[in-house]
Amino acid sequence: MRRILFAVISLTLAAAVVGCSAPSASADEVRSDEPREEQPAVAADDIQSLVDGNNAFAFDLYHMAIDDAENVFFSPYSISIALGMTYAGARGDTERQMADVMHFTLPDERLHPAFNYVDQALNSRGEGARGKDGEGFRLNVVNAIWGQKDYTFLQEYLDTLALNYGAGLRVLDFQNAAEESRLTINGWVEDQTEDRIKDLIPAGSIDPLTRLVLTNAIYFKGDWARQFQEDRTQEAPFTLLGGSRVQVAMMNQR
């Protein structure tokens, strides 16, 4: 039995799926020589289909995640593109079931270029903008795949990852160094989110049966056009849905 791991925490997604079973020499990274396709030619209808499907998936997931007692915050796009990378290697019943849940209606040869187009369009937002912190606007959506060393992954799959997601496959030894592998992945997530998300994958989540881990991190940092003054934040009553009131810190300005 191969290990399947799926966890969503705040702005970051981590998931694990099975890899292929043929052995190969270990390497730090297995990556196709194909460069990522810049500004892919994608039909407007394909972009709309991808966006409509992602919106439908977002509402489906929201209805499953909603809790009347808690706020819900998640990134449907981040989850969708990460599982899109996994979907590229799925076939048969798994492929059909994933397409149904994720609302993927395009064939593979159009779906992954559409993801590529949308991803690059989002990552280009705010280019050249400077915040008051002296640094630029940042919207980083980054993906990484971590596979069990001594496994062979199909070249077609590696080409799809490189061409459409700019990703390769990083090799770790889950079988003999599960805890070290977990710490390596968590360190990558910390770097990609500027240390905002730590310990994404908890201890014990990766074990010798794990074969592949897919991580997706989305990080956003902008700045207010008009910064709120900290000394103007005051406690004030806030009315909950049930009619009760609680005291919370309120920012205000004119």
PDB file of C-alpha atoms in Angstrom:
ATOM      1  CA  MET A   1       0.000   0.000   0.000  1.00  0.00           C
ATOM      2  CA  ARG A   2       1.354   3.411  -0.926  1.00  0.00           C
ATOM      3  CA  ARG A   3       0.801   6.425   1.298  1.00  0.00           C
ATOM      4  CA  ILE A   4      -1.765   9.100   0.350  1.00  0.00           C
ATOM      5  CA  LEU A   5      -1.510  12.416   2.210  1.00  0.00           C
ATOM      6  CA  PHE A   6      -3.713  15.466   1.732  1.00  0.00           C
ATOM      7  CA  ALA A   7      -3.657  18.521   3.979  1.00  0.00           C
ATOM      8  CA  VAL A   8      -4.714  22.146   3.571  1.00  0.00           C
ATOM      9  CA  ILE A   9      -3.525  24.782   6.018  1.00  0.00           C
ATOM     10  CA  SER A  10      -4.258  28.493   5.535  1.00  0.00           C
ATOM     11  CA  LEU A  11      -2.573  29.634   2.315  1.00  0.00           C
ATOM     12  CA  THR A  12      -0.624  26.470   1.602  1.00  0.00           C
ATOM     13  CA  LEU A  13      -1.615  23.109   0.173  1.00  0.00           C
ATOM     14  CA  ALA A  14       0.260  19.852   0.557  1.00  0.00           C
ATOM     15  CA  ALA A  15      -0.824  16.564  -0.955  1.00  0.00           C
ATOM     16  CA  ALA A  16       0.759  13.211  -1.639  1.00  0.00           C
ATOM     17  CA  VAL A  17      -0.080  10.745  -4.378  1.00  0.00           C
ATOM     18  CA  VAL A  18       1.546   7.542  -5.530  1.00  0.00           C
ATOM     19  CA  GLY A  19       4.422   7.529  -7.963  1.00  0.00           C
ATOM     20  CA  CYS A  20       5.391   4.990 -10.606  1.00  0.00           C
ATOM     21  CA  SER A  21       7.031   1.789  -9.475  1.00  0.00           C
ATOM     22  CA  ALA A  22      10.052   1.251 -11.726  1.00  0.00           C
ATOM     23  CA  PRO A  23      13.418   1.908 -10.023  1.00  0.00           C
ATOM     24  CA  SER A  24      16.007   4.424 -11.212  1.00  0.00           C
ATOM     25  CA  ALA A  25      19.164   6.145  -9.967  1.00  0.00           C
ATOM     26  CA  SER A  26      18.609   8.789  -7.281  1.00  0.00           C
ATOM     27  CA  ALA A  27      19.110  12.476  -7.995  1.00  0.00           C
ATOM     28  CA  ASP A  28      18.565  15.797  -6.247  1.00  0.00           C
ATOM     29  CA  GLU A  29      16.012  16.760  -8.883  1.00  0.00           C
ATOM     30  CA  VAL A  30      14.405  14.998 -11.816  1.00  0.00           C
ATOM     31  CA  ARG A  31      13.367  17.593 -14.356  1.00  0.00           C
ATOM     32  CA  SER A  32      12.535  17.659 -18.018  1.00  0.00           C
ATOM     33  CA  ASP A  33      14.852  19.632 -20.287  1.00  0.00           C
ATOM     34  CA  GLU A  34      11.792  21.325 -21.759  1.00  0.00           C
ATOM     35  CA  PRO A  35      11.609  25.046 -20.823  1.00  0.00           C
ATOM     36  CA  ARG A  36       8.370  26.470 -19.514  1.00  0.00           C
ATOM     37  CA  GLU A  37       6.257  27.847 -22.330  1.00  0.00           C
ATOM     38  CA  GLU A  38       6.056  31.611 -21.926  1.00  0.00           C
ATOM     39  CA  GLN A  39       2.822  33.353 -22.928  1.00  0.00           C
ATOM     40  CA  PRO A  40       1.162  30.203 -24.326  1.00  0.00           C
ATOM     41  CA  ALA A  41      -1.407  30.676 -27.063  1.00  0.00           C
ATOM     42  CA  VAL A  42      -4.648  29.698 -25.340  1.00  0.00           C
ATOM     43  CA  ALA A  43      -8.166  30.283 -26.655  1.00  0.00           C
ATOM     44  CA  ALA A  44     -10.332  32.668 -24.628  1.00  0.00           C
ATOM     45  CA  ASP A  45     -12.996  29.958 -24.340  1.00  0.00           C
ATOM     46  CA  ASP A  46     -10.467  27.642 -22.687  1.00  0.00           C
ATOM     47  CA  ILE A  47      -9.550  30.304 -20.135  1.00  0.00           C
ATOM     48  CA  GLN A  48     -13.227  30.871 -19.376  1.00  0.00           C
ATOM     49  CA  SER A  49     -13.831  27.135 -19.025  1.00  0.00           C
ATOM     50  CA  LEU A  50     -10.964  26.815 -16.555  1.00  0.00           C
ATOM     51  CA  VAL A  51     -12.146  29.830 -14.546  1.00  0.00           C
ATOM     52  CA  ASP A  52     -15.775  28.645 -14.495  1.00  0.00           C
ATOM     53  CA  GLY A  53     -14.685  25.192 -13.350  1.00  0.00           C
ATOM     54  CA  ASN A  54     -12.486  26.635 -10.625  1.00  0.00           C
ATOM     55  CA  ASN A  55     -15.360  28.811  -9.399  1.00  0.00           C
ATOM     56  CA  ALA A  56     -17.657  25.783  -9.249  1.00  0.00           C
ATOM     57  CA  PHE A  57     -14.992  23.840  -7.349  1.00  0.00           C
ATOM     58  CA  ALA A  58     -14.563  26.776  -4.953  1.00  0.00           C
ATOM     59  CA  PHE A  59     -18.251  26.773  -4.014  1.00  0.00           C
ATOM     60  CA  ASP A  60     -18.301  22.983  -3.664  1.00  0.00           C
ATOM     61  CA  LEU A  61     -15.320  23.107  -1.332  1.00  0.00           C
ATOM     62  CA  TYR A  62     -16.728  26.048   0.601  1.00  0.00           C
ATOM     63  CA  HIS A  63     -19.960  24.194   1.350  1.00  0.00           C
ATOM     64  CA  MET A  64     -17.925  21.250   2.644  1.00  0.00           C
ATOM     65  CA  ALA A  65     -15.563  23.406   4.720  1.00  0.00           C
ATOM     66  CA  ILE A  66     -18.024  25.902   6.179  1.00  0.00           C
ATOM     67  CA  ASP A  67     -18.527  25.863   9.931  1.00  0.00           C
ATOM     68  CA  ASP A  68     -21.045  28.238  11.459  1.00  0.00           C
ATOM     69  CA  ALA A  69     -18.744  28.743  14.436  1.00  0.00           C
ATOM     70  CA  GLU A  70     -15.598  29.624  12.492  1.00  0.00           C
ATOM     71  CA  ASN A  71     -14.353  31.881   9.715  1.00  0.00           C
ATOM     72  CA  VAL A  72     -13.240  30.059   6.556  1.00  0.00           C
ATOM     73  CA  PHE A  73     -10.217  31.212   4.575  1.00  0.00           C
ATOM     74  CA  PHE A  74      -8.735  29.241   1.693  1.00  0.00           C
ATOM     75  CA  SER A  75      -7.412  29.623  -1.839  1.00  0.00           C
ATOM     76  CA  PRO A  76      -9.435  27.547  -4.348  1.00  0.00           C
ATOM     77  CA  TYR A  77      -7.107  28.465  -7.200  1.00  0.00           C
ATOM     78  CA  SER A  78      -4.054  27.356  -5.233  1.00  0.00           C
ATOM     79  CA  ILE A  79      -5.667  23.979  -4.535  1.00  0.00           C
ATOM     80  CA  SER A  80      -6.885  23.621  -8.114  1.00  0.00           C
ATOM     81  CA  ILE A  81      -3.525  24.240  -9.791  1.00  0.00           C
ATOM     82  CA  ALA A  82      -1.700  21.956  -7.348  1.00  0.00           C
ATOM     83  CA  LEU A  83      -4.124  19.112  -8.007  1.00  0.00           C
ATOM     84  CA  GLY A  84      -3.954  19.942 -11.713  1.00  0.00           C
ATOM     85  CA  MET A  85      -0.294  18.942 -11.558  1.00  0.00           C
ATOM     86  CA  THR A  86      -1.288  15.645  -9.959  1.00  0.00           C
ATOM     87  CA  TYR A  87      -4.124  15.184 -12.446  1.00  0.00           C
ATOM     88  CA  ALA A  88      -1.566  15.289 -15.277  1.00  0.00           C
ATOM     89  CA  GLY A  89      -0.345  11.875 -14.113  1.00  0.00           C
ATOM     90  CA  ALA A  90      -3.763  10.317 -13.456  1.00  0.00           C
ATOM     91  CA  ARG A  91      -5.465   7.808 -15.738  1.00  0.00           C
ATOM     92  CA  GLY A  92      -8.588   5.630 -15.749  1.00  0.00           C
ATOM     93  CA  ASP A  93     -11.066   5.938 -12.883  1.00  0.00           C
ATOM     94  CA  THR A  94      -8.760   8.243 -10.929  1.00  0.00           C
ATOM     95  CA  GLU A  95      -8.572  10.667 -13.855  1.00  0.00           C
ATOM     96  CA  ARG A  96     -12.345  10.668 -14.340  1.00  0.00           C
ATOM     97  CA  GLN A  97     -13.079  11.111 -10.647  1.00  0.00           C
ATOM     98  CA  MET A  98     -10.592  13.971 -10.278  1.00  0.00           C
ATOM     99  CA  ALA A  99     -12.001  15.722 -13.354  1.00  0.00           C
ATOM    100  CA  ASP A 100     -15.496  15.440 -11.909  1.00  0.00           C
ATOM    101  CA  VAL A 101     -14.567  16.817  -8.486  1.00  0.00           C
ATOM    102  CA  MET A 102     -12.300  19.568  -9.834  1.00  0.00           C
ATOM    103  CA  HIS A 103     -14.694  20.503 -12.680  1.00  0.00           C
ATOM    104  CA  PHE A 104     -11.979  19.981 -15.301  1.00  0.00           C
ATOM    105  CA  THR A 105     -13.844  19.978 -18.622  1.00  0.00           C
ATOM    106  CA  LEU A 106     -10.938  20.529 -21.040  1.00  0.00           C
ATOM    107  CA  PRO A 107      -8.824  17.716 -22.503  1.00  0.00           C
ATOM    108  CA  ASP A 108      -5.280  17.480 -21.130  1.00  0.00           C
ATOM    109  CA  GLU A 109      -3.672  19.120 -24.146  1.00  0.00           C
ATOM    110  CA  ARG A 110      -5.765  22.268 -23.484  1.00  0.00           C
ATOM    111  CA  LEU A 111      -6.217  22.134 -19.710  1.00  0.00           C
ATOM    112  CA  HIS A 112      -2.553  22.384 -18.708  1.00  0.00           C
ATOM    113  CA  PRO A 113      -1.703  25.232 -21.145  1.00  0.00           C
ATOM    114  CA  ALA A 114      -4.742  27.088 -19.741  1.00  0.00           C
ATOM    115  CA  PHE A 115      -3.371  26.646 -16.214  1.00  0.00           C
ATOM    116  CA  ASN A 116      -0.008  27.889 -17.476  1.00  0.00           C
ATOM    117  CA  TYR A 117      -1.587  31.011 -18.964  1.00  0.00           C
ATOM    118  CA  VAL A 118      -3.606  31.875 -15.853  1.00  0.00           C
ATOM    119  CA  ASP A 119      -0.694  31.187 -13.510  1.00  0.00           C
ATOM    120  CA  GLN A 120       1.670  33.470 -15.413  1.00  0.00           C
ATOM    121  CA  ALA A 121      -0.999  36.155 -15.691  1.00  0.00           C
ATOM    122  CA  LEU A 122      -1.516  36.137 -11.919  1.00  0.00           C
ATOM    123  CA  ASN A 123       2.198  36.119 -11.156  1.00  0.00           C
ATOM    124  CA  SER A 124       2.689  39.161 -13.391  1.00  0.00           C
ATOM    125  CA  ARG A 125       0.182  41.273 -11.427  1.00  0.00           C
ATOM    126  CA  GLY A 126       1.708  44.363  -9.882  1.00  0.00           C
ATOM    127  CA  GLU A 127       5.021  44.172 -11.729  1.00  0.00           C
ATOM    128  CA  GLY A 128       7.007  47.309 -10.972  1.00  0.00           C
ATOM    129  CA  ALA A 129       4.721  48.388  -8.132  1.00  0.00           C
ATOM    130  CA  ARG A 130       6.475  49.500  -4.962  1.00  0.00           C
ATOM    131  CA  GLY A 131       4.952  49.306  -1.522  1.00  0.00           C
ATOM    132  CA  LYS A 132       5.682  51.575   1.397  1.00  0.00           C
ATOM    133  CA  ASP A 133       7.942  48.879   2.814  1.00  0.00           C
ATOM    134  CA  GLY A 134      10.329  49.687  -0.032  1.00  0.00           C
ATOM    135  CA  GLU A 135       9.689  46.344  -1.699  1.00  0.00           C
ATOM    136  CA  GLY A 136       7.472  45.367  -4.586  1.00  0.00           C
ATOM    137  CA  PHE A 137       3.992  43.914  -4.583  1.00  0.00           C
ATOM    138  CA  ARG A 138       4.305  40.134  -4.263  1.00  0.00           C
ATOM    139  CA  LEU A 139       1.915  37.427  -5.386  1.00  0.00           C
ATOM    140  CA  ASN A 140       3.841  34.164  -5.488  1.00  0.00           C
ATOM    141  CA  VAL A 141       2.138  30.924  -6.479  1.00  0.00           C
ATOM    142  CA  VAL A 142       4.797  28.226  -6.425  1.00  0.00           C
ATOM    143  CA  ASN A 143       4.682  24.460  -6.789  1.00  0.00           C
ATOM    144  CA  ALA A 144       7.055  21.622  -6.008  1.00  0.00           C
ATOM    145  CA  ILE A 145       6.815  17.846  -6.280  1.00  0.00           C
ATOM    146  CA  TRP A 146       8.846  15.582  -4.019  1.00  0.00           C
ATOM    147  CA  GLY A 147       9.232  11.979  -5.142  1.00  0.00           C
ATOM    148  CA  GLN A 148      10.700   8.845  -3.608  1.00  0.00           C
ATOM    149  CA  LYS A 149      14.259   8.330  -4.803  1.00  0.00           C
ATOM    150  CA  ASP A 150      14.927   5.261  -6.959  1.00  0.00           C
ATOM    151  CA  TYR A 151      11.567   5.666  -8.685  1.00  0.00           C
ATOM    152  CA  THR A 152      11.177   6.370 -12.385  1.00  0.00           C
ATOM    153  CA  PHE A 153       8.558   8.935 -13.391  1.00  0.00           C
ATOM    154  CA  LEU A 154       7.234   8.939 -16.933  1.00  0.00           C
ATOM    155  CA  GLN A 155       8.987  11.398 -19.258  1.00  0.00           C
ATOM    156  CA  GLU A 156       5.624  12.542 -20.617  1.00  0.00           C
ATOM    157  CA  TYR A 157       4.580  13.539 -17.102  1.00  0.00           C
ATOM    158  CA  LEU A 158       7.856  15.372 -16.432  1.00  0.00           C
ATOM    159  CA  ASP A 159       7.485  17.233 -19.757  1.00  0.00           C
ATOM    160  CA  THR A 160       3.961  18.354 -18.812  1.00  0.00           C
ATOM    161  CA  LEU A 161       5.181  19.670 -15.458  1.00  0.00           C
ATOM    162  CA  ALA A 162       8.068  21.577 -17.033  1.00  0.00           C
ATOM    163  CA  LEU A 163       6.181  23.024 -20.002  1.00  0.00           C
ATOM    164  CA  ASN A 164       3.072  24.166 -18.153  1.00  0.00           C
ATOM    165  CA  TYR A 165       4.013  24.585 -14.489  1.00  0.00           C
ATOM    166  CA  GLY A 166       7.736  25.312 -14.581  1.00  0.00           C
ATOM    167  CA  ALA A 167       8.206  22.438 -12.144  1.00  0.00           C
ATOM    168  CA  GLY A 168      10.442  19.428 -11.764  1.00  0.00           C
ATOM    169  CA  LEU A 169      10.430  16.576  -9.291  1.00  0.00           C
ATOM    170  CA  ARG A 170      12.664  16.792  -6.229  1.00  0.00           C
ATOM    171  CA  VAL A 171      13.917  13.516  -4.841  1.00  0.00           C
ATOM    172  CA  LEU A 172      13.731  12.563  -1.159  1.00  0.00           C
ATOM    173  CA  ASP A 173      14.107   9.263   0.668  1.00  0.00           C
ATOM    174  CA  PHE A 174      10.737   8.825   2.372  1.00  0.00           C
ATOM    175  CA  GLN A 175      11.407   5.143   2.999  1.00  0.00           C
ATOM    176  CA  ASN A 176      14.585   5.573   5.037  1.00  0.00           C
ATOM    177  CA  ALA A 177      14.479   9.232   6.112  1.00  0.00           C
ATOM    178  CA  ALA A 178      10.825  10.175   6.528  1.00  0.00           C
ATOM    179  CA  GLU A 179      11.364  12.793   9.246  1.00  0.00           C
ATOM    180  CA  GLU A 180      14.283  14.436   7.446  1.00  0.00           C
ATOM    181  CA  SER A 181      12.131  14.580   4.295  1.00  0.00           C
ATOM    182  CA  ARG A 182       9.302  16.244   6.215  1.00  0.00           C
ATOM    183  CA  LEU A 183      11.642  18.908   7.584  1.00  0.00           C
ATOM    184  CA  THR A 184      13.045  19.581   4.111  1.00  0.00           C
ATOM    185  CA  ILE A 185       9.571  20.119   2.668  1.00  0.00           C
ATOM    186  CA  ASN A 186       8.495  22.330   5.577  1.00  0.00           C
ATOM    187  CA  GLY A 187      11.658  24.403   5.152  1.00  0.00           C
ATOM    188  CA  TRP A 188      10.787  24.974   1.488  1.00  0.00           C
ATOM    189  CA  VAL A 189       7.281  26.130   2.433  1.00  0.00           C
ATOM    190  CA  GLU A 190       8.711  28.548   5.008  1.00  0.00           C
ATOM    191  CA  ASP A 191      11.055  30.045   2.404  1.00  0.00           C
ATOM    192  CA  GLN A 192       8.300  30.458  -0.169  1.00  0.00           C
ATOM    193  CA  THR A 193       5.947  32.178   2.307  1.00  0.00           C
ATOM    194  CA  GLU A 194       8.655  34.395   3.868  1.00  0.00           C
ATOM    195  CA  ASP A 195       8.471  32.373   7.117  1.00  0.00           C
ATOM    196  CA  ARG A 196       4.720  32.974   7.514  1.00  0.00           C
ATOM    197  CA  ILE A 197       3.767  29.292   7.381  1.00  0.00           C
ATOM    198  CA  LYS A 198       5.812  26.917   9.484  1.00  0.00           C
ATOM    199  CA  ASP A 199       5.466  23.177  10.059  1.00  0.00           C
ATOM    200  CA  LEU A 200       2.876  22.701   7.317  1.00  0.00           C
ATOM    201  CA  ILE A 201       3.244  18.924   7.399  1.00  0.00           C
ATOM    202  CA  PRO A 202       2.994  17.718  11.026  1.00  0.00           C
ATOM    203  CA  ALA A 203       5.174  15.017  12.507  1.00  0.00           C
ATOM    204  CA  GLY A 204       4.075  11.526  11.519  1.00  0.00           C
ATOM    205  CA  SER A 205       2.311  12.614   8.316  1.00  0.00           C
ATOM    206  CA  ILE A 206       5.124  11.263   6.144  1.00  0.00           C
ATOM    207  CA  ASP A 207       6.156   7.647   6.649  1.00  0.00           C
ATOM    208  CA  PRO A 208       8.008   4.913   4.711  1.00  0.00           C
ATOM    209  CA  LEU A 209       4.878   4.252   2.599  1.00  0.00           C
ATOM    210  CA  THR A 210       4.856   7.799   1.170  1.00  0.00           C
ATOM    211  CA  ARG A 211       5.878   7.905  -2.475  1.00  0.00           C
ATOM    212  CA  LEU A 212       5.206  11.449  -3.666  1.00  0.00           C
ATOM    213  CA  VAL A 213       4.328  14.780  -2.028  1.00  0.00           C
ATOM    214  CA  LEU A 214       2.915  17.723  -3.941  1.00  0.00           C
ATOM    215  CA  THR A 215       3.283  21.140  -2.313  1.00  0.00           C
ATOM    216  CA  ASN A 216       1.742  24.392  -3.440  1.00  0.00           C
ATOM    217  CA  ALA A 217       2.331  27.669  -1.630  1.00  0.00           C
ATOM    218  CA  ILE A 218       0.623  30.969  -2.356  1.00  0.00           C
ATOM    219  CA  TYR A 219       2.033  34.109  -0.796  1.00  0.00           C
ATOM    220  CA  PHE A 220       0.653  37.640  -1.139  1.00  0.00           C
ATOM    221  CA  LYS A 221       2.064  40.861   0.207  1.00  0.00           C
ATOM    222  CA  GLY A 222       0.875  44.317  -0.748  1.00  0.00           C
ATOM    223  CA  ASP A 223       0.524  47.589   1.121  1.00  0.00           C
ATOM    224  CA  TRP A 224      -2.274  49.981   1.968  1.00  0.00           C
ATOM    225  CA  ALA A 225      -2.515  53.073  -0.221  1.00  0.00           C
ATOM    226  CA  ARG A 226      -3.249  54.814   3.082  1.00  0.00           C
ATOM    227  CA  GLN A 227      -1.758  53.020   6.068  1.00  0.00           C
ATOM    228  CA  PHE A 228      -3.928  52.599   9.182  1.00  0.00           C
ATOM    229  CA  GLN A 229      -2.414  54.229  12.258  1.00  0.00           C
ATOM    230  CA  GLU A 230      -1.883  51.705  15.027  1.00  0.00           C
ATOM    231  CA  ASP A 231      -2.735  54.156  17.797  1.00  0.00           C
ATOM    232  CA  ARG A 232      -6.223  54.643  16.312  1.00  0.00           C
ATOM    233  CA  THR A 233      -7.159  50.968  16.755  1.00  0.00           C
ATOM    234  CA  GLN A 234      -9.751  50.677  19.544  1.00  0.00           C
ATOM    235  CA  GLU A 235     -11.924  47.996  21.109  1.00  0.00           C
ATOM    236  CA  ALA A 236     -15.537  48.161  19.864  1.00  0.00           C
ATOM    237  CA  PRO A 237     -18.597  45.852  19.883  1.00  0.00           C
ATOM    238  CA  PHE A 238     -19.121  43.468  16.948  1.00  0.00           C
ATOM    239  CA  THR A 239     -22.458  41.698  16.410  1.00  0.00           C
ATOM    240  CA  LEU A 240     -22.323  37.989  15.552  1.00  0.00           C
ATOM    241  CA  LEU A 241     -24.823  36.172  13.322  1.00  0.00           C
ATOM    242  CA  GLY A 242     -26.668  34.851  16.371  1.00  0.00           C
ATOM    243  CA  GLY A 243     -27.225  38.376  17.697  1.00  0.00           C
ATOM    244  CA  SER A 244     -24.682  38.264  20.517  1.00  0.00           C
ATOM    245  CA  ARG A 245     -21.942  40.878  20.708  1.00  0.00           C
ATOM    246  CA  VAL A 246     -18.223  40.601  21.354  1.00  0.00           C
ATOM    247  CA  GLN A 247     -15.462  43.170  21.770  1.00  0.00           C
ATOM    248  CA  VAL A 248     -12.897  43.222  18.989  1.00  0.00           C
ATOM    249  CA  ALA A 249     -10.087  45.530  17.880  1.00  0.00           C
ATOM    250  CA  MET A 250     -11.331  47.912  15.156  1.00  0.00           C
ATOM    251  CA  MET A 251      -9.109  49.832  12.773  1.00  0.00           C
ATOM    252  CA  ASN A 252     -10.449  53.179  11.608  1.00  0.00           C
ATOM    253  CA  GLN A 253      -9.437  56.241   9.658  1.00  0.00           C
ATOM    254  CA  ARG A 254     -10.972  59.077   7.654  1.00  0.00           C
TER     255      ARG A 254
END
